[in-house]
Amino acid sequence: YFGEGIAVVGDRIYQLTYQTGVGFVYDRKTFTKVKEFTYKGEGWGLTHDGQRLIMSDGTDTLRFWDPETLGELGRLRVRDGDDAIRNINELEYVDGAIYANVWQEERIARIDPKTGVVTAWIDMSNLLTATERSRGVDVLNGIAHDPRTGHFLITGKLWPWVFEVEFVKKS
């Protein structure tokens, strides 16, 4: 299995796999697998909004699941104006918004979970130096939120660092 998205909900950890269509649920304290489930398509990212799991599969559509039954509750197409936003990858839900990196882009979309509209783009292109980029790093691919500080942790595949950043409104 190639593990992709993980979300913590209460005393459970939910995990997707990239291309096998199998997910796992673990006990948060012991990491014991308590359930296995299947889904169609690929697993790219997973987060939780307090009520529902939100899953990305590399398309322009987010899926909403019930964390107890793992049944699908709905879908939402993500767009910026008239443009569909494809390759939605890692997800994080914070303060009523979904944050998502877009595979092979150096920016993060802030998405309205009711409408699917991108309400802001956050530029991450200056995190690595030219020297660091020349050393074989790959795509921006990691987003985590620290509720204690309000900051985000950002990284990528083969990146030498994890960056702690604060998203601020452009003035």
PDB file of N, CA, C and O in Angstrom, residues 26-104:
ATOM      1  N   TYR A  26      -7.703   3.390  12.204  1.00  0.00           N
ATOM      2  CA  TYR A  26      -6.878   2.916  13.315  1.00  0.00           C
ATOM      3  C   TYR A  26      -7.345   3.546  14.620  1.00  0.00           C
ATOM      4  O   TYR A  26      -7.885   4.656  14.630  1.00  0.00           O
ATOM      5  N   ASP A  27      -7.087   2.861  15.708  1.00  0.00           N
ATOM      6  CA  ASP A  27      -7.265   3.433  17.026  1.00  0.00           C
ATOM      7  C   ASP A  27      -6.162   4.472  17.238  1.00  0.00           C
ATOM      8  O   ASP A  27      -4.980   4.184  17.026  1.00  0.00           O
ATOM      9  N   ARG A  28      -6.526   5.654  17.655  1.00  0.00           N
ATOM     10  CA  ARG A  28      -5.570   6.758  17.779  1.00  0.00           C
ATOM     11  C   ARG A  28      -4.491   6.506  18.841  1.00  0.00           C
ATOM     12  O   ARG A  28      -3.354   6.931  18.690  1.00  0.00           O
ATOM     13  N   LYS A  29      -4.842   5.803  19.900  1.00  0.00           N
ATOM     14  CA  LYS A  29      -3.876   5.582  20.983  1.00  0.00           C
ATOM     15  C   LYS A  29      -2.953   4.407  20.706  1.00  0.00           C
ATOM     16  O   LYS A  29      -1.767   4.463  21.018  1.00  0.00           O
ATOM     17  N   THR A  30      -3.476   3.336  20.145  1.00  0.00           N
ATOM     18  CA  THR A  30      -2.681   2.108  19.986  1.00  0.00           C
ATOM     19  C   THR A  30      -2.213   1.868  18.556  1.00  0.00           C
ATOM     20  O   THR A  30      -1.377   0.997  18.329  1.00  0.00           O
ATOM     21  N   PHE A  31      -2.764   2.601  17.599  1.00  0.00           N
ATOM     22  CA  PHE A  31      -2.494   2.409  16.166  1.00  0.00           C
ATOM     23  C   PHE A  31      -2.948   1.033  15.670  1.00  0.00           C
ATOM     24  O   PHE A  31      -2.536   0.586  14.609  1.00  0.00           O
ATOM     25  N   THR A  32      -3.795   0.375  16.414  1.00  0.00           N
ATOM     26  CA  THR A  32      -4.357  -0.900  15.987  1.00  0.00           C
ATOM     27  C   THR A  32      -5.389  -0.649  14.892  1.00  0.00           C
ATOM     28  O   THR A  32      -6.249   0.228  15.034  1.00  0.00           O
ATOM     29  N   LYS A  33      -5.300  -1.416  13.814  1.00  0.00           N
ATOM     30  CA  LYS A  33      -6.286  -1.276  12.738  1.00  0.00           C
ATOM     31  C   LYS A  33      -7.623  -1.811  13.245  1.00  0.00           C
ATOM     32  O   LYS A  33      -7.712  -2.934  13.706  1.00  0.00           O
ATOM     33  N   VAL A  34      -8.668  -0.967  13.164  1.00  0.00           N
ATOM     34  CA  VAL A  34      -9.996  -1.375  13.627  1.00  0.00           C
ATOM     35  C   VAL A  34     -10.976  -1.586  12.480  1.00  0.00           C
ATOM     36  O   VAL A  34     -12.028  -2.184  12.668  1.00  0.00           O
ATOM     37  N   LYS A  35     -10.604  -1.099  11.284  1.00  0.00           N
ATOM     38  CA  LYS A  35     -11.523  -1.226  10.157  1.00  0.00           C
ATOM     39  C   LYS A  35     -10.758  -1.021   8.865  1.00  0.00           C
ATOM     40  O   LYS A  35      -9.766  -0.297   8.817  1.00  0.00           O
ATOM     41  N   GLU A  36     -11.259  -1.648   7.824  1.00  0.00           N
ATOM     42  CA  GLU A  36     -10.750  -1.458   6.468  1.00  0.00           C
ATOM     43  C   GLU A  36     -11.962  -1.139   5.599  1.00  0.00           C
ATOM     44  O   GLU A  36     -13.036  -1.679   5.821  1.00  0.00           O
ATOM     45  N   PHE A  37     -11.792  -0.253   4.625  1.00  0.00           N
ATOM     46  CA  PHE A  37     -12.902   0.103   3.747  1.00  0.00           C
ATOM     47  C   PHE A  37     -12.383   0.302   2.331  1.00  0.00           C
ATOM     48  O   PHE A  37     -11.186   0.416   2.102  1.00  0.00           O
ATOM     49  N   THR A  38     -13.303   0.320   1.382  1.00  0.00           N
ATOM     50  CA  THR A  38     -12.918   0.527  -0.014  1.00  0.00           C
ATOM     51  C   THR A  38     -13.616   1.761  -0.565  1.00  0.00           C
ATOM     52  O   THR A  38     -14.652   2.198  -0.050  1.00  0.00           O
ATOM     53  N   TYR A  39     -13.052   2.310  -1.619  1.00  0.00           N
ATOM     54  CA  TYR A  39     -13.632   3.457  -2.314  1.00  0.00           C
ATOM     55  C   TYR A  39     -13.161   3.403  -3.759  1.00  0.00           C
ATOM     56  O   TYR A  39     -12.158   2.755  -4.080  1.00  0.00           O
ATOM     57  N   LYS A  40     -13.876   4.095  -4.619  1.00  0.00           N
ATOM     58  CA  LYS A  40     -13.509   4.136  -6.035  1.00  0.00           C
ATOM     59  C   LYS A  40     -12.543   5.279  -6.293  1.00  0.00           C
ATOM     60  O   LYS A  40     -12.670   6.345  -5.703  1.00  0.00           O
ATOM     61  N   GLY A  41     -11.612   5.040  -7.207  1.00  0.00           N
ATOM     62  CA  GLY A  41     -10.674   6.081  -7.580  1.00  0.00           C
ATOM     63  C   GLY A  41      -9.441   6.072  -6.714  1.00  0.00           C
ATOM     64  O   GLY A  41      -9.187   5.143  -5.954  1.00  0.00           O
ATOM     65  N   GLU A  42      -8.673   7.133  -6.857  1.00  0.00           N
ATOM     66  CA  GLU A  42      -7.417   7.265  -6.120  1.00  0.00           C
ATOM     67  C   GLU A  42      -7.620   8.078  -4.850  1.00  0.00           C
ATOM     68  O   GLU A  42      -8.516   8.906  -4.777  1.00  0.00           O
ATOM     69  N   GLY A  43      -6.763   7.841  -3.885  1.00  0.00           N
ATOM     70  CA  GLY A  43      -6.759   8.625  -2.652  1.00  0.00           C
ATOM     71  C   GLY A  43      -5.593   9.593  -2.668  1.00  0.00           C
ATOM     72  O   GLY A  43      -4.448   9.174  -2.796  1.00  0.00           O
ATOM     73  N   TRP A  44      -5.879  10.887  -2.568  1.00  0.00           N
ATOM     74  CA  TRP A  44      -4.815  11.896  -2.601  1.00  0.00           C
ATOM     75  C   TRP A  44      -4.719  12.670  -1.294  1.00  0.00           C
ATOM     76  O   TRP A  44      -3.645  12.977  -0.841  1.00  0.00           O
ATOM     77  N   GLY A  45      -5.831  13.050  -0.718  1.00  0.00           N
ATOM     78  CA  GLY A  45      -5.800  13.849   0.503  1.00  0.00           C
ATOM     79  C   GLY A  45      -7.046  13.619   1.327  1.00  0.00           C
ATOM     80  O   GLY A  45      -8.087  13.202   0.806  1.00  0.00           O
ATOM     81  N   LEU A  46      -6.939  13.896   2.633  1.00  0.00           N
ATOM     82  CA  LEU A  46      -8.066  13.672   3.538  1.00  0.00           C
ATOM     83  C   LEU A  46      -7.988  14.674   4.679  1.00  0.00           C
ATOM     84  O   LEU A  46      -6.912  14.944   5.218  1.00  0.00           O
ATOM     85  N   THR A  47      -9.138  15.231   5.041  1.00  0.00           N
ATOM     86  CA  THR A  47      -9.238  16.114   6.196  1.00  0.00           C
ATOM     87  C   THR A  47     -10.613  15.931   6.803  1.00  0.00           C
ATOM     88  O   THR A  47     -11.427  15.129   6.326  1.00  0.00           O
ATOM     89  N   HIS A  48     -10.906  16.686   7.855  1.00  0.00           N
ATOM     90  CA  HIS A  48     -12.173  16.562   8.577  1.00  0.00           C
ATOM     91  C   HIS A  48     -12.649  17.957   8.967  1.00  0.00           C
ATOM     92  O   HIS A  48     -11.854  18.770   9.442  1.00  0.00           O
ATOM     93  N   ASP A  49     -13.941  18.222   8.765  1.00  0.00           N
ATOM     94  CA  ASP A  49     -14.473  19.556   9.061  1.00  0.00           C
ATOM     95  C   ASP A  49     -15.256  19.630  10.371  1.00  0.00           C
ATOM     96  O   ASP A  49     -15.968  20.589  10.618  1.00  0.00           O
ATOM     97  N   GLY A  50     -15.113  18.608  11.207  1.00  0.00           N
ATOM     98  CA  GLY A  50     -15.860  18.573  12.465  1.00  0.00           C
ATOM     99  C   GLY A  50     -17.073  17.679  12.376  1.00  0.00           C
ATOM    100  O   GLY A  50     -17.590  17.221  13.389  1.00  0.00           O
ATOM    101  N   GLN A  51     -17.548  17.425  11.150  1.00  0.00           N
ATOM    102  CA  GLN A  51     -18.700  16.548  10.939  1.00  0.00           C
ATOM    103  C   GLN A  51     -18.444  15.494   9.866  1.00  0.00           C
ATOM    104  O   GLN A  51     -18.906  14.373   9.980  1.00  0.00           O
ATOM    105  N   ARG A  52     -17.724  15.899   8.821  1.00  0.00           N
ATOM    106  CA  ARG A  52     -17.526  15.012   7.670  1.00  0.00           C
ATOM    107  C   ARG A  52     -16.045  14.880   7.344  1.00  0.00           C
ATOM    108  O   ARG A  52     -15.273  15.811   7.553  1.00  0.00           O
ATOM    109  N   LEU A  53     -15.692  13.715   6.787  1.00  0.00           N
ATOM    110  CA  LEU A  53     -14.383  13.571   6.171  1.00  0.00           C
ATOM    111  C   LEU A  53     -14.470  14.210   4.796  1.00  0.00           C
ATOM    112  O   LEU A  53     -15.514  14.134   4.131  1.00  0.00           O
ATOM    113  N   ILE A  54     -13.398  14.861   4.372  1.00  0.00           N
ATOM    114  CA  ILE A  54     -13.334  15.481   3.051  1.00  0.00           C
ATOM    115  C   ILE A  54     -12.149  14.843   2.339  1.00  0.00           C
ATOM    116  O   ILE A  54     -11.034  14.869   2.854  1.00  0.00           O
ATOM    117  N   MET A  55     -12.408  14.284   1.161  1.00  0.00           N
ATOM    118  CA  MET A  55     -11.408  13.508   0.450  1.00  0.00           C
ATOM    119  C   MET A  55     -11.147  14.093  -0.920  1.00  0.00           C
ATOM    120  O   MET A  55     -12.065  14.543  -1.601  1.00  0.00           O
ATOM    121  N   SER A  56      -9.861  14.099  -1.318  1.00  0.00           N
ATOM    122  CA  SER A  56      -9.496  14.487  -2.680  1.00  0.00           C
ATOM    123  C   SER A  56      -8.966  13.259  -3.404  1.00  0.00           C
ATOM    124  O   SER A  56      -8.357  12.374  -2.791  1.00  0.00           O
ATOM    125  N   ASP A  57      -9.192  13.235  -4.718  1.00  0.00           N
ATOM    126  CA  ASP A  57      -8.777  12.074  -5.514  1.00  0.00           C
ATOM    127  C   ASP A  57      -7.981  12.479  -6.756  1.00  0.00           C
ATOM    128  O   ASP A  57      -7.835  11.695  -7.683  1.00  0.00           O
ATOM    129  N   GLY A  58      -7.469  13.708  -6.764  1.00  0.00           N
ATOM    130  CA  GLY A  58      -6.672  14.173  -7.894  1.00  0.00           C
ATOM    131  C   GLY A  58      -7.468  14.824  -8.997  1.00  0.00           C
ATOM    132  O   GLY A  58      -6.899  15.330  -9.958  1.00  0.00           O
ATOM    133  N   THR A  59      -8.767  14.840  -8.867  1.00  0.00           N
ATOM    134  CA  THR A  59      -9.623  15.492  -9.867  1.00  0.00           C
ATOM    135  C   THR A  59      -9.951  16.903  -9.380  1.00  0.00           C
ATOM    136  O   THR A  59      -9.298  17.434  -8.494  1.00  0.00           O
ATOM    137  N   ASP A  60     -11.002  17.487  -9.923  1.00  0.00           N
ATOM    138  CA  ASP A  60     -11.473  18.798  -9.476  1.00  0.00           C
ATOM    139  C   ASP A  60     -12.633  18.668  -8.488  1.00  0.00           C
ATOM    140  O   ASP A  60     -13.313  19.643  -8.202  1.00  0.00           O
ATOM    141  N   THR A  61     -12.849  17.463  -7.972  1.00  0.00           N
ATOM    142  CA  THR A  61     -13.997  17.200  -7.120  1.00  0.00           C
ATOM    143  C   THR A  61     -13.569  16.714  -5.748  1.00  0.00           C
ATOM    144  O   THR A  61     -12.729  15.825  -5.627  1.00  0.00           O
ATOM    145  N   LEU A  62     -14.162  17.306  -4.714  1.00  0.00           N
ATOM    146  CA  LEU A  62     -13.980  16.839  -3.344  1.00  0.00           C
ATOM    147  C   LEU A  62     -15.167  15.962  -2.980  1.00  0.00           C
ATOM    148  O   LEU A  62     -16.302  16.237  -3.376  1.00  0.00           O
ATOM    149  N   ARG A  63     -14.915  14.913  -2.222  1.00  0.00           N
ATOM    150  CA  ARG A  63     -15.977  14.018  -1.749  1.00  0.00           C
ATOM    151  C   ARG A  63     -16.125  14.187  -0.238  1.00  0.00           C
ATOM    152  O   ARG A  63     -15.131  14.320   0.479  1.00  0.00           O
ATOM    153  N   PHE A  64     -17.357  14.152   0.229  1.00  0.00           N
ATOM    154  CA  PHE A  64     -17.657  14.253   1.650  1.00  0.00           C
ATOM    155  C   PHE A  64     -18.191  12.907   2.136  1.00  0.00           C
ATOM    156  O   PHE A  64     -19.107  12.358   1.519  1.00  0.00           O
ATOM    157  N   TRP A  65     -17.616  12.398   3.215  1.00  0.00           N
ATOM    158  CA  TRP A  65     -17.996  11.091   3.758  1.00  0.00           C
ATOM    159  C   TRP A  65     -18.414  11.214   5.215  1.00  0.00           C
ATOM    160  O   TRP A  65     -17.874  12.027   5.966  1.00  0.00           O
ATOM    161  N   ASP A  66     -19.326  10.349   5.604  1.00  0.00           N
ATOM    162  CA  ASP A  66     -19.685  10.197   7.009  1.00  0.00           C
ATOM    163  C   ASP A  66     -18.566   9.395   7.689  1.00  0.00           C
ATOM    164  O   ASP A  66     -18.253   8.299   7.236  1.00  0.00           O
ATOM    165  N   PRO A  67     -17.958   9.911   8.761  1.00  0.00           N
ATOM    166  CA  PRO A  67     -16.845   9.188   9.373  1.00  0.00           C
ATOM    167  C   PRO A  67     -17.253   7.883  10.065  1.00  0.00           C
ATOM    168  O   PRO A  67     -16.420   6.996  10.245  1.00  0.00           O
ATOM    169  N   GLU A  68     -18.513   7.736  10.419  1.00  0.00           N
ATOM    170  CA  GLU A  68     -18.965   6.495  11.062  1.00  0.00           C
ATOM    171  C   GLU A  68     -19.238   5.401  10.035  1.00  0.00           C
ATOM    172  O   GLU A  68     -18.773   4.280  10.175  1.00  0.00           O
ATOM    173  N   THR A  69     -19.995   5.730   9.001  1.00  0.00           N
ATOM    174  CA  THR A  69     -20.397   4.715   8.020  1.00  0.00           C
ATOM    175  C   THR A  69     -19.468   4.667   6.817  1.00  0.00           C
ATOM    176  O   THR A  69     -19.487   3.708   6.060  1.00  0.00           O
ATOM    177  N   LEU A  70     -18.694   5.739   6.627  1.00  0.00           N
ATOM    178  CA  LEU A  70     -17.841   5.943   5.450  1.00  0.00           C
ATOM    179  C   LEU A  70     -18.658   6.007   4.163  1.00  0.00           C
ATOM    180  O   LEU A  70     -18.134   5.860   3.068  1.00  0.00           O
ATOM    181  N   GLY A  71     -19.946   6.262   4.311  1.00  0.00           N
ATOM    182  CA  GLY A  71     -20.806   6.485   3.159  1.00  0.00           C
ATOM    183  C   GLY A  71     -20.613   7.893   2.616  1.00  0.00           C
ATOM    184  O   GLY A  71     -20.378   8.838   3.374  1.00  0.00           O
ATOM    185  N   GLU A  72     -20.735   8.020   1.307  1.00  0.00           N
ATOM    186  CA  GLU A  72     -20.578   9.330   0.679  1.00  0.00           C
ATOM    187  C   GLU A  72     -21.806  10.189   0.943  1.00  0.00           C
ATOM    188  O   GLU A  72     -22.936   9.762   0.727  1.00  0.00           O
ATOM    189  N   LEU A  73     -21.555  11.426   1.369  1.00  0.00           N
ATOM    190  CA  LEU A  73     -22.619  12.376   1.667  1.00  0.00           C
ATOM    191  C   LEU A  73     -22.815  13.396   0.559  1.00  0.00           C
ATOM    192  O   LEU A  73     -23.847  14.052   0.502  1.00  0.00           O
ATOM    193  N   GLY A  74     -21.813  13.556  -0.287  1.00  0.00           N
ATOM    194  CA  GLY A  74     -21.925  14.531  -1.362  1.00  0.00           C
ATOM    195  C   GLY A  74     -20.589  14.781  -2.012  1.00  0.00           C
ATOM    196  O   GLY A  74     -19.551  14.270  -1.578  1.00  0.00           O
ATOM    197  N   ARG A  75     -20.645  15.585  -3.084  1.00  0.00           N
ATOM    198  CA  ARG A  75     -19.450  15.958  -3.838  1.00  0.00           C
ATOM    199  C   ARG A  75     -19.509  17.444  -4.136  1.00  0.00           C
ATOM    200  O   ARG A  75     -20.587  18.030  -4.196  1.00  0.00           O
ATOM    201  N   LEU A  76     -18.343  18.017  -4.364  1.00  0.00           N
ATOM    202  CA  LEU A  76     -18.252  19.445  -4.633  1.00  0.00           C
ATOM    203  C   LEU A  76     -17.149  19.682  -5.655  1.00  0.00           C
ATOM    204  O   LEU A  76     -16.005  19.281  -5.434  1.00  0.00           O
ATOM    205  N   ARG A  77     -17.498  20.318  -6.759  1.00  0.00           N
ATOM    206  CA  ARG A  77     -16.493  20.680  -7.766  1.00  0.00           C
ATOM    207  C   ARG A  77     -15.803  21.964  -7.349  1.00  0.00           C
ATOM    208  O   ARG A  77     -16.452  22.917  -6.915  1.00  0.00           O
ATOM    209  N   VAL A  78     -14.488  21.994  -7.493  1.00  0.00           N
ATOM    210  CA  VAL A  78     -13.694  23.157  -7.103  1.00  0.00           C
ATOM    211  C   VAL A  78     -13.365  23.958  -8.354  1.00  0.00           C
ATOM    212  O   VAL A  78     -12.945  23.406  -9.372  1.00  0.00           O
ATOM    213  N   ARG A  79     -13.558  25.281  -8.254  1.00  0.00           N
ATOM    214  CA  ARG A  79     -13.301  26.134  -9.413  1.00  0.00           C
ATOM    215  C   ARG A  79     -12.817  27.509  -8.967  1.00  0.00           C
ATOM    216  O   ARG A  79     -13.079  27.958  -7.855  1.00  0.00           O
ATOM    217  N   ASP A  80     -12.099  28.118  -9.886  1.00  0.00           N
ATOM    218  CA  ASP A  80     -11.653  29.493  -9.725  1.00  0.00           C
ATOM    219  C   ASP A  80     -12.249  30.244 -10.900  1.00  0.00           C
ATOM    220  O   ASP A  80     -11.783  30.091 -12.033  1.00  0.00           O
ATOM    221  N   GLY A  81     -13.298  30.992 -10.651  1.00  0.00           N
ATOM    222  CA  GLY A  81     -14.052  31.606 -11.746  1.00  0.00           C
ATOM    223  C   GLY A  81     -14.688  30.490 -12.564  1.00  0.00           C
ATOM    224  O   GLY A  81     -15.365  29.625 -12.020  1.00  0.00           O
ATOM    225  N   ASP A  82     -14.432  30.469 -13.870  1.00  0.00           N
ATOM    226  CA  ASP A  82     -14.968  29.421 -14.741  1.00  0.00           C
ATOM    227  C   ASP A  82     -14.037  28.230 -14.874  1.00  0.00           C
ATOM    228  O   ASP A  82     -14.369  27.251 -15.537  1.00  0.00           O
ATOM    229  N   ASP A  83     -12.852  28.297 -14.258  1.00  0.00           N
ATOM    230  CA  ASP A  83     -11.853  27.242 -14.410  1.00  0.00           C
ATOM    231  C   ASP A  83     -11.976  26.183 -13.325  1.00  0.00           C
ATOM    232  O   ASP A  83     -11.953  26.508 -12.131  1.00  0.00           O
ATOM    233  N   ALA A  84     -12.091  24.928 -13.761  1.00  0.00           N
ATOM    234  CA  ALA A  84     -12.048  23.813 -12.818  1.00  0.00           C
ATOM    235  C   ALA A  84     -10.615  23.670 -12.315  1.00  0.00           C
ATOM    236  O   ALA A  84      -9.664  23.799 -13.079  1.00  0.00           O
ATOM    237  N   ILE A  85     -10.456  23.411 -11.032  1.00  0.00           N
ATOM    238  CA  ILE A  85      -9.138  23.232 -10.443  1.00  0.00           C
ATOM    239  C   ILE A  85      -8.905  21.733 -10.269  1.00  0.00           C
ATOM    240  O   ILE A  85      -9.474  21.100  -9.386  1.00  0.00           O
ATOM    241  N   ARG A  86      -8.072  21.194 -11.139  1.00  0.00           N
ATOM    242  CA  ARG A  86      -7.763  19.762 -11.112  1.00  0.00           C
ATOM    243  C   ARG A  86      -6.512  19.510 -10.280  1.00  0.00           C
ATOM    244  O   ARG A  86      -5.809  20.423  -9.905  1.00  0.00           O
ATOM    245  N   ASN A  87      -6.256  18.242 -10.025  1.00  0.00           N
ATOM    246  CA  ASN A  87      -5.073  17.807  -9.266  1.00  0.00           C
ATOM    247  C   ASN A  87      -5.076  18.302  -7.824  1.00  0.00           C
ATOM    248  O   ASN A  87      -4.023  18.578  -7.254  1.00  0.00           O
ATOM    249  N   ILE A  88      -6.270  18.397  -7.245  1.00  0.00           N
ATOM    250  CA  ILE A  88      -6.366  18.770  -5.835  1.00  0.00           C
ATOM    251  C   ILE A  88      -5.728  17.649  -5.030  1.00  0.00           C
ATOM    252  O   ILE A  88      -6.048  16.481  -5.209  1.00  0.00           O
ATOM    253  N   ASN A  89      -4.828  18.013  -4.144  1.00  0.00           N
ATOM    254  CA  ASN A  89      -3.995  17.027  -3.476  1.00  0.00           C
ATOM    255  C   ASN A  89      -4.221  17.067  -1.967  1.00  0.00           C
ATOM    256  O   ASN A  89      -5.329  16.863  -1.502  1.00  0.00           O
ATOM    257  N   GLU A  90      -3.201  17.360  -1.212  1.00  0.00           N
ATOM    258  CA  GLU A  90      -3.270  17.359   0.241  1.00  0.00           C
ATOM    259  C   GLU A  90      -4.271  18.411   0.727  1.00  0.00           C
ATOM    260  O   GLU A  90      -4.360  19.497   0.163  1.00  0.00           O
ATOM    261  N   LEU A  91      -5.008  18.074   1.788  1.00  0.00           N
ATOM    262  CA  LEU A  91      -6.072  18.938   2.301  1.00  0.00           C
ATOM    263  C   LEU A  91      -5.887  19.239   3.786  1.00  0.00           C
ATOM    264  O   LEU A  91      -5.381  18.405   4.535  1.00  0.00           O
ATOM    265  N   GLU A  92      -6.370  20.402   4.178  1.00  0.00           N
ATOM    266  CA  GLU A  92      -6.437  20.760   5.592  1.00  0.00           C
ATOM    267  C   GLU A  92      -7.662  21.667   5.759  1.00  0.00           C
ATOM    268  O   GLU A  92      -7.871  22.590   4.970  1.00  0.00           O
ATOM    269  N   TYR A  93      -8.484  21.399   6.776  1.00  0.00           N
ATOM    270  CA  TYR A  93      -9.670  22.206   7.043  1.00  0.00           C
ATOM    271  C   TYR A  93      -9.382  23.079   8.262  1.00  0.00           C
ATOM    272  O   TYR A  93      -9.059  22.572   9.342  1.00  0.00           O
ATOM    273  N   VAL A  94      -9.508  24.404   8.092  1.00  0.00           N
ATOM    274  CA  VAL A  94      -9.205  25.336   9.173  1.00  0.00           C
ATOM    275  C   VAL A  94     -10.183  26.509   9.120  1.00  0.00           C
ATOM    276  O   VAL A  94     -10.338  27.146   8.068  1.00  0.00           O
ATOM    277  N   ASP A  95     -10.826  26.783  10.226  1.00  0.00           N
ATOM    278  CA  ASP A  95     -11.681  27.970  10.373  1.00  0.00           C
ATOM    279  C   ASP A  95     -12.668  28.142   9.226  1.00  0.00           C
ATOM    280  O   ASP A  95     -12.802  29.231   8.654  1.00  0.00           O
ATOM    281  N   GLY A  96     -13.354  27.073   8.863  1.00  0.00           N
ATOM    282  CA  GLY A  96     -14.406  27.173   7.856  1.00  0.00           C
ATOM    283  C   GLY A  96     -13.931  27.179   6.418  1.00  0.00           C
ATOM    284  O   GLY A  96     -14.702  27.481   5.514  1.00  0.00           O
ATOM    285  N   ALA A  97     -12.667  26.858   6.177  1.00  0.00           N
ATOM    286  CA  ALA A  97     -12.148  26.815   4.810  1.00  0.00           C
ATOM    287  C   ALA A  97     -11.323  25.546   4.610  1.00  0.00           C
ATOM    288  O   ALA A  97     -10.734  25.021   5.550  1.00  0.00           O
ATOM    289  N   ILE A  98     -11.307  25.086   3.371  1.00  0.00           N
ATOM    290  CA  ILE A  98     -10.468  23.953   2.998  1.00  0.00           C
ATOM    291  C   ILE A  98      -9.226  24.514   2.318  1.00  0.00           C
ATOM    292  O   ILE A  98      -9.341  25.300   1.374  1.00  0.00           O
ATOM    293  N   TYR A  99      -8.074  24.126   2.803  1.00  0.00           N
ATOM    294  CA  TYR A  99      -6.814  24.497   2.173  1.00  0.00           C
ATOM    295  C   TYR A  99      -6.309  23.283   1.406  1.00  0.00           C
ATOM    296  O   TYR A  99      -6.299  22.169   1.948  1.00  0.00           O
ATOM    297  N   ALA A 100      -5.914  23.488   0.153  1.00  0.00           N
ATOM    298  CA  ALA A 100      -5.490  22.371  -0.695  1.00  0.00           C
ATOM    299  C   ALA A 100      -4.320  22.776  -1.559  1.00  0.00           C
ATOM    300  O   ALA A 100      -4.351  23.829  -2.200  1.00  0.00           O
ATOM    301  N   ASN A 101      -3.290  21.926  -1.551  1.00  0.00           N
ATOM    302  CA  ASN A 101      -2.256  22.182  -2.544  1.00  0.00           C
ATOM    303  C   ASN A 101      -2.709  21.538  -3.847  1.00  0.00           C
ATOM    304  O   ASN A 101      -3.518  20.610  -3.855  1.00  0.00           O
ATOM    305  N   VAL A 102      -2.242  22.084  -4.928  1.00  0.00           N
ATOM    306  CA  VAL A 102      -2.560  21.573  -6.261  1.00  0.00           C
ATOM    307  C   VAL A 102      -1.278  20.944  -6.786  1.00  0.00           C
ATOM    308  O   VAL A 102      -0.238  21.609  -6.866  1.00  0.00           O
ATOM    309  N   TRP A 103      -1.357  19.662  -7.111  1.00  0.00           N
ATOM    310  CA  TRP A 103      -0.178  18.911  -7.528  1.00  0.00           C
ATOM    311  C   TRP A 103       0.530  19.595  -8.687  1.00  0.00           C
ATOM    312  O   TRP A 103      -0.098  20.033  -9.643  1.00  0.00           O
ATOM    313  N   GLN A 104       1.825  19.715  -8.565  1.00  0.00           N
ATOM    314  CA  GLN A 104       2.730  20.317  -9.529  1.00  0.00           C
ATOM    315  C   GLN A 104       2.600  21.838  -9.616  1.00  0.00           C
ATOM    316  O   GLN A 104       3.079  22.443 -10.563  1.00  0.00           O
TER     317      GLN A 104
END
